[in-house]
Coordinates of C-alpha atoms and ligand atoms in Angstrom, one line a residue:
M1 CA 112.3 94.3 77.7
R2 CA 109.3 96.4 77.0
V3 CA 107.5 96.3 73.7
A4 CA 107.5 99.8 72.2
V5 CA 103.8 100.2 72.6
A6 CA 101.9 101.1 69.5
V7 CA 98.3 101.5 69.2
G8 CA 95.2 100.0 67.8
V9 CA 92.0 101.5 66.5
S10 CA 89.9 104.1 68.1
T11 CA 86.7 103.7 70.0
P12 CA 84.1 105.2 67.7
P13 CA 82.9 108.7 68.7
V14 CA 80.0 108.3 71.1
A15 CA 77.6 110.2 69.0
T16 CA 78.2 107.7 66.2
M17 CA 77.7 104.8 68.5
R18 CA 74.5 106.2 69.8
S19 CA 73.0 107.0 66.4
S20 CA 73.9 103.7 64.9
C21 CA 72.4 101.9 67.9
T22 CA 68.8 101.2 67.4
R23 CA 68.3 100.1 71.0
R24 CA 66.7 102.2 73.7
I25 CA 69.4 104.3 75.3
V26 CA 68.3 105.9 78.5
A27 CA 69.8 107.6 81.5
V28 CA 73.1 108.6 80.0
S29 CA 73.0 112.2 79.3
Y30 CA 74.8 113.5 76.2
R31 CA 76.5 116.2 78.3
F32 CA 78.5 113.7 80.4
V33 CA 79.1 111.4 77.5
S34 CA 80.7 114.1 75.4
M35 CA 82.7 115.3 78.4
H36 CA 84.2 111.8 78.9
M37 CA 85.0 110.8 75.4
A38 CA 87.8 108.3 75.1
A39 CA 91.3 109.8 75.1
A40 CA 93.5 110.1 72.1
P41 CA 92.5 107.8 69.3
L42 CA 94.5 104.7 68.6
S43 CA 96.0 104.1 65.3
R44 CA 98.4 101.2 65.0
T45 CA 98.9 97.7 66.6
L46 CA 101.9 95.6 67.2
S47 CA 102.1 92.6 65.0
T48 CA 101.8 89.2 66.6
E49 CA 104.9 88.2 64.7
S50 CA 107.1 90.9 66.2
V51 CA 106.0 90.2 69.8
A52 CA 106.4 86.5 69.2
A53 CA 109.9 87.0 67.7
R54 CA 111.0 89.0 70.8
L55 CA 109.7 86.4 73.1
T56 CA 111.4 83.6 71.2
S57 CA 114.7 85.4 71.4
A58 CA 114.2 85.8 75.1
G59 CA 113.8 82.0 75.3
L60 CA 110.3 82.3 76.6
L61 CA 108.1 81.3 73.7
R62 CA 108.2 77.6 74.3
T63 CA 106.1 75.6 71.8
K64 CA 106.3 72.0 73.1
G65 CA 105.0 70.2 76.1
L66 CA 107.3 69.4 79.0
I67 CA 107.7 65.9 80.3
G68 CA 110.6 65.5 82.7
A69 CA 113.5 67.4 81.3
N70 CA 112.3 67.1 77.7
W71 CA 110.4 69.6 75.7
T72 CA 108.2 67.2 73.7
D73 CA 105.9 66.8 70.8
A74 CA 102.8 64.8 70.9
R75 CA 103.6 61.1 70.5
D76 CA 101.5 61.0 67.3
G77 CA 103.0 64.3 66.1
K78 CA 99.7 66.2 66.0
T79 CA 99.7 69.9 66.6
M80 CA 97.2 72.7 67.1
P81 CA 97.4 76.4 66.5
V82 CA 97.2 79.0 69.3
Y83 CA 95.7 82.4 68.3
N84 CA 96.0 86.0 69.3
P85 CA 92.4 86.8 70.1
S86 CA 93.0 90.5 69.3
T87 CA 94.0 89.9 65.7
G88 CA 93.1 86.3 64.9
E89 CA 96.6 85.5 63.9
V90 CA 98.3 82.3 64.8
I91 CA 101.0 82.9 67.4
A92 CA 102.5 79.4 67.0
D93 CA 101.5 75.7 67.0
V94 CA 101.8 73.5 70.0
P95 CA 101.5 69.7 70.4
F96 CA 98.0 68.3 70.5
M97 CA 98.6 65.7 73.2
G98 CA 96.4 62.9 74.3
S99 CA 96.2 60.1 76.8
K100 CA 99.5 58.5 76.0
D101 CA 101.4 61.7 76.5
T102 CA 99.5 62.2 79.7
E103 CA 100.6 58.8 81.0
D104 CA 104.2 59.8 80.2
A105 CA 103.7 63.0 82.2
I106 CA 102.2 61.2 85.1
S107 CA 105.1 58.7 85.2
S108 CA 107.5 61.6 85.1
A109 CA 105.8 63.3 88.1
Y110 CA 105.6 60.0 89.9
D111 CA 109.3 59.3 89.5
A112 CA 110.2 62.8 90.6
F113 CA 108.1 62.6 93.8
P114 CA 110.4 60.7 96.2
A115 CA 113.4 63.0 95.7
W116 CA 111.3 66.2 95.7
S117 CA 109.3 65.3 98.8
K118 CA 112.4 64.3 100.7
L119 CA 114.1 67.7 100.3
T120 CA 114.0 69.7 103.4
A121 CA 111.3 72.4 103.6
T122 CA 114.1 75.0 103.4
E123 CA 115.5 73.5 100.2
R124 CA 112.1 73.5 98.6
S125 CA 111.5 77.0 99.9
Q126 CA 114.7 78.3 98.4
L127 CA 114.0 76.8 95.0
L128 CA 110.5 78.3 94.9
R129 CA 111.9 81.7 96.0
K130 CA 114.3 81.5 93.0
W131 CA 111.4 80.7 90.7
Y132 CA 109.6 83.8 92.1
D133 CA 112.6 86.0 91.5
L134 CA 112.8 84.8 87.9
L135 CA 109.1 85.4 87.3
M136 CA 109.6 88.9 88.6
A137 CA 112.7 89.5 86.6
N138 CA 110.8 88.5 83.4
K139 CA 107.5 90.1 84.2
E140 CA 107.5 92.3 81.1
E141 CA 108.0 89.2 78.9
I142 CA 105.5 87.1 80.7
G143 CA 103.0 90.0 80.6
Q144 CA 103.5 90.2 76.9
L145 CA 102.8 86.5 76.5
I146 CA 99.6 86.9 78.5
T147 CA 98.5 89.8 76.3
L148 CA 99.5 88.0 73.2
E149 CA 97.5 84.8 73.8
Q150 CA 94.8 86.0 76.2
G151 CA 94.2 89.6 75.1
K152 CA 94.1 91.5 78.3
P153 CA 95.8 94.9 78.2
L154 CA 99.6 94.7 78.9
K155 CA 99.4 96.7 82.2
E156 CA 96.7 94.3 83.5
A157 CA 98.8 91.4 82.2
I158 CA 101.8 92.6 84.1
G159 CA 99.5 92.9 87.1
E160 CA 98.6 89.3 86.7
V161 CA 102.3 88.4 86.7
N162 CA 102.8 90.2 90.0
Y163 CA 99.7 88.5 91.4
G164 CA 100.6 85.1 89.9
A165 CA 104.2 85.3 91.2
S166 CA 103.0 86.3 94.6
F167 CA 101.7 82.7 95.1
I168 CA 105.1 81.3 94.5
E169 CA 106.7 83.8 97.0
Y170 CA 104.0 83.2 99.6
F171 CA 104.1 79.4 99.4
A172 CA 107.9 79.5 99.4
E173 CA 107.5 81.0 102.9
E174 CA 104.7 78.6 103.9
A175 CA 106.8 75.6 102.9
K176 CA 108.6 76.1 106.2
R177 CA 105.4 76.1 108.3
I178 CA 103.9 72.7 107.7
Y179 CA 103.4 71.7 111.3
G180 CA 102.2 68.4 112.7
D181 CA 100.6 68.0 116.1
I182 CA 101.0 66.2 119.4
I183 CA 97.7 65.3 121.0
P184 CA 97.3 64.4 124.7
P185 CA 96.7 60.6 124.8
T186 CA 93.7 58.8 126.4
L187 CA 95.9 56.0 127.8
N188 CA 99.1 56.8 129.7
D189 CA 101.4 54.4 127.9
R190 CA 100.6 56.0 124.5
R191 CA 101.7 59.0 122.6
I192 CA 99.6 60.5 119.8
L193 CA 101.2 62.4 116.9
V194 CA 99.9 63.8 113.7
L195 CA 102.2 64.1 110.7
K196 CA 101.4 66.1 107.6
Q197 CA 102.7 64.7 104.4
P198 CA 102.5 65.6 100.7
I199 CA 99.7 63.9 98.9
G200 CA 101.7 62.8 95.9
V201 CA 101.3 63.6 92.2
I202 CA 98.7 66.2 91.6
A203 CA 96.9 67.2 88.3
A204 CA 96.2 70.9 87.8
I205 CA 93.7 71.8 85.0
T206 CA 93.5 75.5 84.4
P207 CA 91.5 78.0 82.3
W208 CA 92.5 80.8 79.9
N209 CA 91.4 83.9 81.8
F210 CA 94.4 84.0 84.1
P211 CA 97.0 82.0 82.2
L212 CA 99.7 82.4 84.9
A213 CA 97.9 83.0 88.2
M214 CA 95.6 80.0 88.0
I215 CA 98.6 77.8 87.7
T216 CA 100.8 79.3 90.4
R217 CA 97.9 79.4 92.9
K218 CA 97.9 75.6 92.5
V219 CA 101.4 74.5 92.0
G220 CA 102.9 77.0 94.5
P221 CA 101.3 75.2 97.5
A222 CA 101.7 71.8 95.8
L223 CA 105.4 72.1 95.4
A224 CA 105.8 73.7 98.8
C225 CA 104.2 70.7 100.4
G226 CA 106.5 68.3 98.4
C227 CA 104.0 67.2 95.7
T228 CA 104.9 67.0 92.0
A229 CA 102.5 68.0 89.2
V230 CA 101.1 67.5 85.8
I231 CA 99.7 70.8 84.5
K232 CA 97.1 71.0 81.8
P233 CA 96.7 74.7 80.8
S234 CA 93.9 75.8 78.6
E235 CA 94.6 75.0 74.9
L236 CA 93.8 78.7 74.3
T237 CA 96.7 80.0 76.5
P238 CA 99.4 77.4 76.8
F239 CA 102.4 79.7 76.2
T240 CA 102.3 81.4 79.6
A241 CA 102.3 78.1 81.3
L242 CA 105.2 76.8 79.2
A243 CA 107.2 80.0 79.9
A244 CA 106.5 79.7 83.6
V245 CA 107.8 76.1 83.8
E246 CA 110.9 77.1 81.7
L247 CA 111.7 79.6 84.5
A248 CA 111.0 76.9 87.1
L249 CA 113.7 74.7 85.4
Q250 CA 116.0 77.7 85.3
A251 CA 115.4 78.2 89.0
G252 CA 116.7 74.7 89.7
I253 CA 113.4 73.0 90.3
P254 CA 114.3 69.4 89.2
P255 CA 112.9 68.1 86.0
G256 CA 109.8 66.0 86.5
V257 CA 108.5 68.0 89.4
L258 CA 106.5 70.1 86.9
N259 CA 105.2 68.6 83.6
V260 CA 102.9 70.2 81.1
V261 CA 100.6 68.6 78.6
M262 CA 97.9 70.1 76.4
G263 CA 95.7 69.2 73.5
D264 CA 92.8 66.8 73.6
A265 CA 91.3 68.1 76.9
P266 CA 88.7 65.3 77.5
A267 CA 91.3 62.6 76.7
I268 CA 93.9 64.2 79.0
G269 CA 91.3 64.7 81.7
D270 CA 90.1 61.1 81.5
A271 CA 93.7 59.8 81.6
L272 CA 94.4 61.9 84.7
M273 CA 91.2 60.9 86.4
A274 CA 91.7 57.1 85.7
N275 CA 95.3 56.9 86.9
T276 CA 95.7 55.8 90.5
R277 CA 99.1 57.5 90.7
V278 CA 97.4 60.9 90.5
R279 CA 96.2 61.5 94.0
K280 CA 94.6 64.9 93.6
I281 CA 92.9 66.9 91.0
T282 CA 92.7 70.7 91.3
F283 CA 90.6 72.5 88.7
T284 CA 89.6 76.0 87.8
G285 CA 87.0 76.3 85.0
S286 CA 83.4 75.8 84.1
T287 CA 81.0 74.2 86.5
A288 CA 80.0 71.6 83.8
V289 CA 83.6 70.4 83.3
G290 CA 84.2 70.6 87.1
K291 CA 81.3 68.2 87.7
K292 CA 82.7 65.8 85.0
L293 CA 86.1 65.8 86.7
M294 CA 84.5 65.3 90.1
A295 CA 82.6 62.3 88.8
G296 CA 85.8 61.0 87.1
A297 CA 87.8 61.4 90.3
A298 CA 85.3 59.2 92.1
G299 CA 86.6 56.1 90.2
T300 CA 89.9 56.3 91.9
V301 CA 88.8 58.4 95.0
K302 CA 91.1 61.3 94.4
K303 CA 91.1 64.4 96.5
V304 CA 89.3 67.1 94.6
S305 CA 89.4 70.9 94.7
L306 CA 87.3 72.9 92.3
E307 CA 87.0 76.6 91.5
L308 CA 84.0 76.9 89.3
G309 CA 81.7 79.5 87.9
G310 CA 80.2 82.3 89.9
N311 CA 77.2 84.6 89.6
A312 CA 78.4 87.4 91.8
P313 CA 75.9 89.9 93.2
C314 CA 77.2 93.4 93.8
I315 CA 74.8 95.2 96.2
I316 CA 74.8 98.9 96.4
F317 CA 72.7 100.2 99.3
D318 CA 71.2 103.7 99.6
D319 CA 73.8 104.6 102.3
A320 CA 76.8 103.7 100.1
D321 CA 79.5 106.2 99.2
L322 CA 78.7 106.8 95.6
D323 CA 82.3 107.2 94.4
V324 CA 83.5 104.1 96.3
A325 CA 80.6 102.1 94.9
V326 CA 81.2 103.2 91.3
K327 CA 84.9 102.5 91.6
G328 CA 84.5 99.2 93.3
T329 CA 81.8 98.0 90.9
L330 CA 83.8 99.1 87.8
G331 CA 86.9 97.2 89.1
S332 CA 84.9 94.1 89.8
K333 CA 82.9 94.1 86.6
F334 CA 85.3 95.2 83.9
R335 CA 88.6 93.6 85.0
N336 CA 89.7 91.3 82.2
S337 CA 86.8 92.6 80.1
G338 CA 84.4 90.9 82.5
Q339 CA 86.0 87.5 82.0
T340 CA 86.6 86.4 85.6
C341 CA 84.5 84.1 87.8
V342 CA 84.5 86.8 90.5
C343 CA 83.2 89.6 88.2
A344 CA 80.1 91.3 89.4
N345 CA 77.4 89.6 87.4
R346 CA 74.3 91.2 88.9
I347 CA 74.5 94.7 90.2
L348 CA 71.7 95.2 92.7
V349 CA 71.0 98.9 93.4
Q350 CA 68.7 100.2 96.1
D351 CA 65.8 102.4 94.9
G352 CA 67.0 105.6 96.6
I353 CA 70.5 105.6 94.9
Y354 CA 69.6 103.8 91.7
D355 CA 69.3 106.8 89.3
K356 CA 72.4 108.5 90.7
F357 CA 74.4 105.3 90.6
A358 CA 73.2 104.4 87.1
A359 CA 74.3 107.8 85.8
A360 CA 77.7 107.9 87.6
F361 CA 78.5 104.3 86.7
S362 CA 77.6 104.7 83.0
K363 CA 79.8 107.8 82.9
A364 CA 82.7 105.8 84.3
V365 CA 82.1 102.9 81.9
Q366 CA 81.9 105.3 79.0
I367 CA 85.5 106.3 79.3
L368 CA 86.9 102.7 79.3
Q369 CA 89.0 102.5 76.2
V370 CA 88.6 99.4 74.1
G371 CA 91.6 98.2 72.1
D372 CA 94.4 95.7 71.4
G373 CA 96.1 94.8 74.6
F374 CA 99.4 96.4 73.4
S375 CA 97.8 99.7 72.5
E376 CA 98.3 102.7 74.7
G377 CA 95.5 103.4 77.1
A378 CA 93.4 100.4 76.3
S379 CA 91.7 99.0 79.4
Q380 CA 89.3 96.6 77.6
G381 CA 90.8 93.9 75.4
P382 CA 89.0 91.5 73.1
L383 CA 86.9 88.6 74.4
I384 CA 88.8 85.3 74.2
N385 CA 87.1 83.8 71.1
D386 CA 84.1 83.7 68.8
A387 CA 82.1 81.5 71.2
A388 CA 82.5 84.1 73.9
I389 CA 81.3 87.0 71.9
E390 CA 78.5 85.0 70.4
K391 CA 77.3 84.2 73.9
V392 CA 77.4 87.8 74.9
T393 CA 75.6 88.9 71.7
L394 CA 72.9 86.3 72.2
L395 CA 72.4 87.3 75.9
L396 CA 71.9 90.9 74.8
I397 CA 69.3 89.9 72.2
Y398 CA 67.4 87.8 74.8
I399 CA 67.3 90.4 77.5
E400 CA 66.4 93.3 75.1
L401 CA 63.4 91.2 74.0
K402 CA 62.5 91.0 77.7
G403 CA 62.4 94.7 78.0
A404 CA 65.8 95.6 79.5
D405 CA 67.2 99.1 78.8
V406 CA 70.6 99.5 77.2
L407 CA 72.1 102.4 79.0
L408 CA 75.4 102.2 77.2
G409 CA 77.0 100.0 74.6
G410 CA 75.1 96.9 73.8
K411 CA 76.8 95.7 70.6
R412 CA 80.0 94.5 69.1
H413 CA 82.7 97.1 69.0
S414 CA 83.6 98.7 65.7
L415 CA 87.1 97.2 66.0
G416 CA 85.4 93.9 65.0
R417 CA 86.5 90.4 65.8
T418 CA 85.7 89.7 69.5
F419 CA 85.7 93.3 70.8
Y420 CA 82.5 94.2 72.5
E421 CA 81.4 97.7 73.7
P422 CA 81.5 98.1 77.5
T423 CA 77.8 97.8 78.2
V424 CA 75.5 98.9 81.0
L425 CA 71.9 97.5 81.2
G426 CA 69.1 98.8 83.3
N427 CA 65.7 97.5 84.3
I428 CA 67.0 94.0 84.8
S429 CA 64.9 91.5 86.7
S430 CA 66.1 88.4 88.6
D431 CA 64.4 86.0 86.2
M432 CA 66.3 87.3 83.1
I433 CA 69.0 85.2 81.7
V434 CA 71.8 87.6 82.7
S435 CA 70.8 87.2 86.3
R436 CA 70.8 83.4 86.1
E437 CA 74.0 82.9 84.0
E438 CA 77.5 84.1 84.2
V439 CA 77.9 86.7 81.4
F440 CA 81.7 86.5 81.2
G441 CA 81.9 89.7 79.2
P442 CA 81.9 93.5 79.6
V443 CA 78.2 93.7 80.4
A444 CA 76.9 95.3 83.6
P445 CA 73.3 94.6 84.4
L446 CA 71.7 96.9 86.9
M447 CA 68.7 95.6 89.0
R448 CA 66.6 97.7 91.3
F449 CA 65.6 96.6 94.8
K450 CA 63.8 98.1 97.8
T451 CA 64.8 96.4 101.1
E452 CA 67.9 94.7 102.5
E453 CA 65.9 91.4 102.9
E454 CA 65.0 91.5 99.2
A455 CA 68.6 92.1 98.2
I456 CA 69.8 89.2 100.2
S457 CA 67.1 86.9 98.9
I458 CA 67.9 87.9 95.3
A459 CA 71.7 87.5 95.9
N460 CA 71.3 84.0 97.3
D461 CA 68.9 82.8 94.7
T462 CA 71.5 81.0 92.6
N463 CA 73.4 77.7 92.7
A464 CA 76.6 79.6 92.5
G465 CA 78.4 81.0 95.6
L466 CA 81.8 82.3 94.8
A467 CA 82.1 86.1 95.3
A468 CA 79.7 88.8 96.5
Y469 CA 80.2 92.5 97.0
I470 CA 78.4 95.0 99.1
F471 CA 78.6 98.8 99.3
T472 CA 77.4 100.5 102.4
T473 CA 78.7 102.9 105.0
N474 CA 76.6 101.3 107.8
V475 CA 78.9 99.0 109.7
Q476 CA 76.1 96.9 111.3
R477 CA 74.6 96.4 107.9
S478 CA 77.9 95.3 106.4
W479 CA 78.2 92.6 109.1
R480 CA 74.5 91.5 108.9
V481 CA 74.5 91.2 105.1
T482 CA 78.0 89.6 104.9
E483 CA 76.8 86.9 107.3
A484 CA 73.6 86.3 105.4
L485 CA 75.3 85.9 102.0
E486 CA 75.9 82.3 100.9
Y487 CA 79.3 83.1 99.3
G488 CA 82.9 82.1 99.8
L489 CA 84.2 85.6 99.4
V490 CA 82.7 88.9 100.3
G491 CA 84.1 92.3 99.4
V492 CA 82.8 95.2 101.5
N493 CA 83.3 98.5 99.9
E494 CA 85.9 96.9 97.6
G495 CA 85.5 95.2 94.2
V496 CA 88.9 93.6 93.7
I497 CA 89.7 91.4 96.7
S498 CA 91.9 88.5 95.5
T499 CA 95.2 88.1 97.2
E500 CA 97.7 85.3 97.9
V501 CA 97.3 85.7 101.7
A502 CA 93.5 85.1 101.8
P503 CA 91.5 81.9 101.1
F504 CA 89.8 81.9 97.7
G505 CA 87.0 79.6 97.0
G506 CA 83.3 79.1 96.7
V507 CA 80.3 77.4 98.3
K508 CA 77.4 75.6 96.7
Q509 CA 78.2 74.7 93.0
S510 CA 81.0 77.3 92.9
G511 CA 83.4 74.7 94.2
L512 CA 85.2 72.8 96.8
G513 CA 88.4 73.7 98.8
R514 CA 90.3 77.0 99.1
E515 CA 93.3 78.4 97.3
G516 CA 95.9 80.8 98.6
S517 CA 96.6 81.6 102.2
K518 CA 97.7 79.1 104.9
Y519 CA 94.5 77.1 104.2
G520 CA 95.6 76.5 100.6
M521 CA 98.3 74.2 101.9
D522 CA 95.9 71.7 103.4
E523 CA 94.6 70.8 100.0
Y524 CA 98.0 69.1 99.2
L525 CA 98.6 67.4 102.5
E526 CA 97.5 64.2 104.0
M527 CA 97.3 63.8 107.8
K528 CA 98.8 60.7 109.3
Y529 CA 97.9 59.7 112.8
V530 CA 100.7 57.9 114.6
C531 CA 100.1 56.1 117.9
L532 CA 103.2 55.2 119.9
G533 CA 102.3 52.3 122.3
D534 CA 104.2 50.6 125.2
M535 CA 105.7 54.0 126.2
N536 CA 106.0 53.2 129.9
R537 CA 108.6 50.6 129.4
K538 CA 111.9 51.5 131.0
Ligands
ADP601 P1 86.2 77.7 80.0 O1 84.8 77.8 79.5 O2 86.5 78.8 81.0 O3 87.2 77.5 79.0 P2 86.4 75.0 80.7 O4 85.9 74.3 81.9 O5 85.9 74.6 79.4 O6 86.2 76.5 81.0 O7 88.0 74.9 80.6 C1 88.8 75.0 81.7 C2 89.9 74.0 81.5 O8 89.3 72.7 81.5 C3 90.7 74.1 80.2 O9 92.0 73.8 80.5 C4 90.1 73.1 79.4 O10 90.9 72.6 78.3 C5 89.8 72.0 80.4 N1 88.8 71.0 80.0 C6 87.7 71.2 79.2 N2 87.0 70.0 79.1 C7 87.7 69.1 79.8 C8 87.5 67.7 80.1 N3 86.4 67.0 79.6 N4 88.4 67.1 80.9 C9 89.4 67.7 81.4 N5 89.7 69.1 81.1 C10 88.8 69.7 80.4

């Protein structure tokens, strides 16, 4: 089912934007601005109600938590509203669960573990594959849910469904490749074996920016290994998670293997951390909450994986191919309106190419169309909530006071609410707040550098270490710089690099562990060394 796409409100004419903007606007010539005006203006938006009604009739707008086989309210009956960030309308209420509900969910996962872990790898693989097939069969609907509750444009949301589902497909295959080991013994009457076994009940706490993919990247390998899970999606985007587990049930994954609670995040987090039955916590979100969970996990010595904030440098060298650099930087910076932890946060541009890059990049950013996620042609949706847009607005005020140039945008979009104009900033220095903090919005700060050594030093001058990007046509430089960057992921001449087959994760305070790829399985397995003695007896 595809929503008959209607359309939102137009990006204001560039001339209006420029004249109403009191900030310094440099480097963007009027000639290319007028040549690249946004396409046809948008005029209408789909109502939250109509999309929600379609999803309800498709059985995919689930509004309760899942504990075992039961779609459940909070024990105390509390609920909370979930909003469409584009319109501010309430989509529906969901239970506001707390520690008691979390205990129920843990018990459910714990009880489901023996049977699930004892299935053969082939059986688990087949069930995961069915889940994948159902996610793909319903990708339009799941995409609509993502757009509805998270705001990203429908095309990008459906892209997330493909990406999110790919983890289930990949780990359905990997389920069959959990090998142990036989090690040559040091004494001839012994045999040494290594078994790999599922760790047990895992807790997965996920953010709002990828409401599906951050869940499947965790529970795909967990289920493949034989673990069971309690999922706590973001309170801002619970519907995608609930629809995904509905499809898991339809695929035949037994009740209790996946449970979903949401509501009072700190209370749920504390209950998960304190419970000895939960053997692992996997978290994607802010560094501050990650540290809290890590400290909480210490009490019961749980295995921990964390995907935390980034501060991605994107380095464009003089010898870069300009088109490749512009396309790659645009993809990295503006995907999800800049709301990803791998978004280019600091765009370092070498002196010799700076002016050309700034002009070409601003020109490319200028044509990004802002609008409701269901509107035709929109590539930039709203920011997730008021706090997000206030953060971006404040950052802009700070850095303008420090003397940065606003090359493009630099203010709230005329659509209002949490829409922000795609923004390019010049003359940024490494001590400005945008260089130190994750912007998490559609703001691209350009910073000038002279030498390769200087670029590496600026890039590494942060506690974060998730993703970095470099653009160069010099193969030796690409190796040299890649090796020098203190990051878990490096894109060379490419700005969008996440895939289910490669290990995703950061170094320093960007996290612990890896997700995706064959390495992602290890996070959910324990090794057991078995020593067989007295093996010379006849
Ligand atoms: P973001 O700023 O991206 O929302 P958060 O770290 O605040 O990042 O949120 C990521 C996830 O962590 C969400 O599911 C949120 O509800 C959850 N969360 C927030 N605070 C806590 C907490 N104290 N304990 C457990 N989970 C939490």
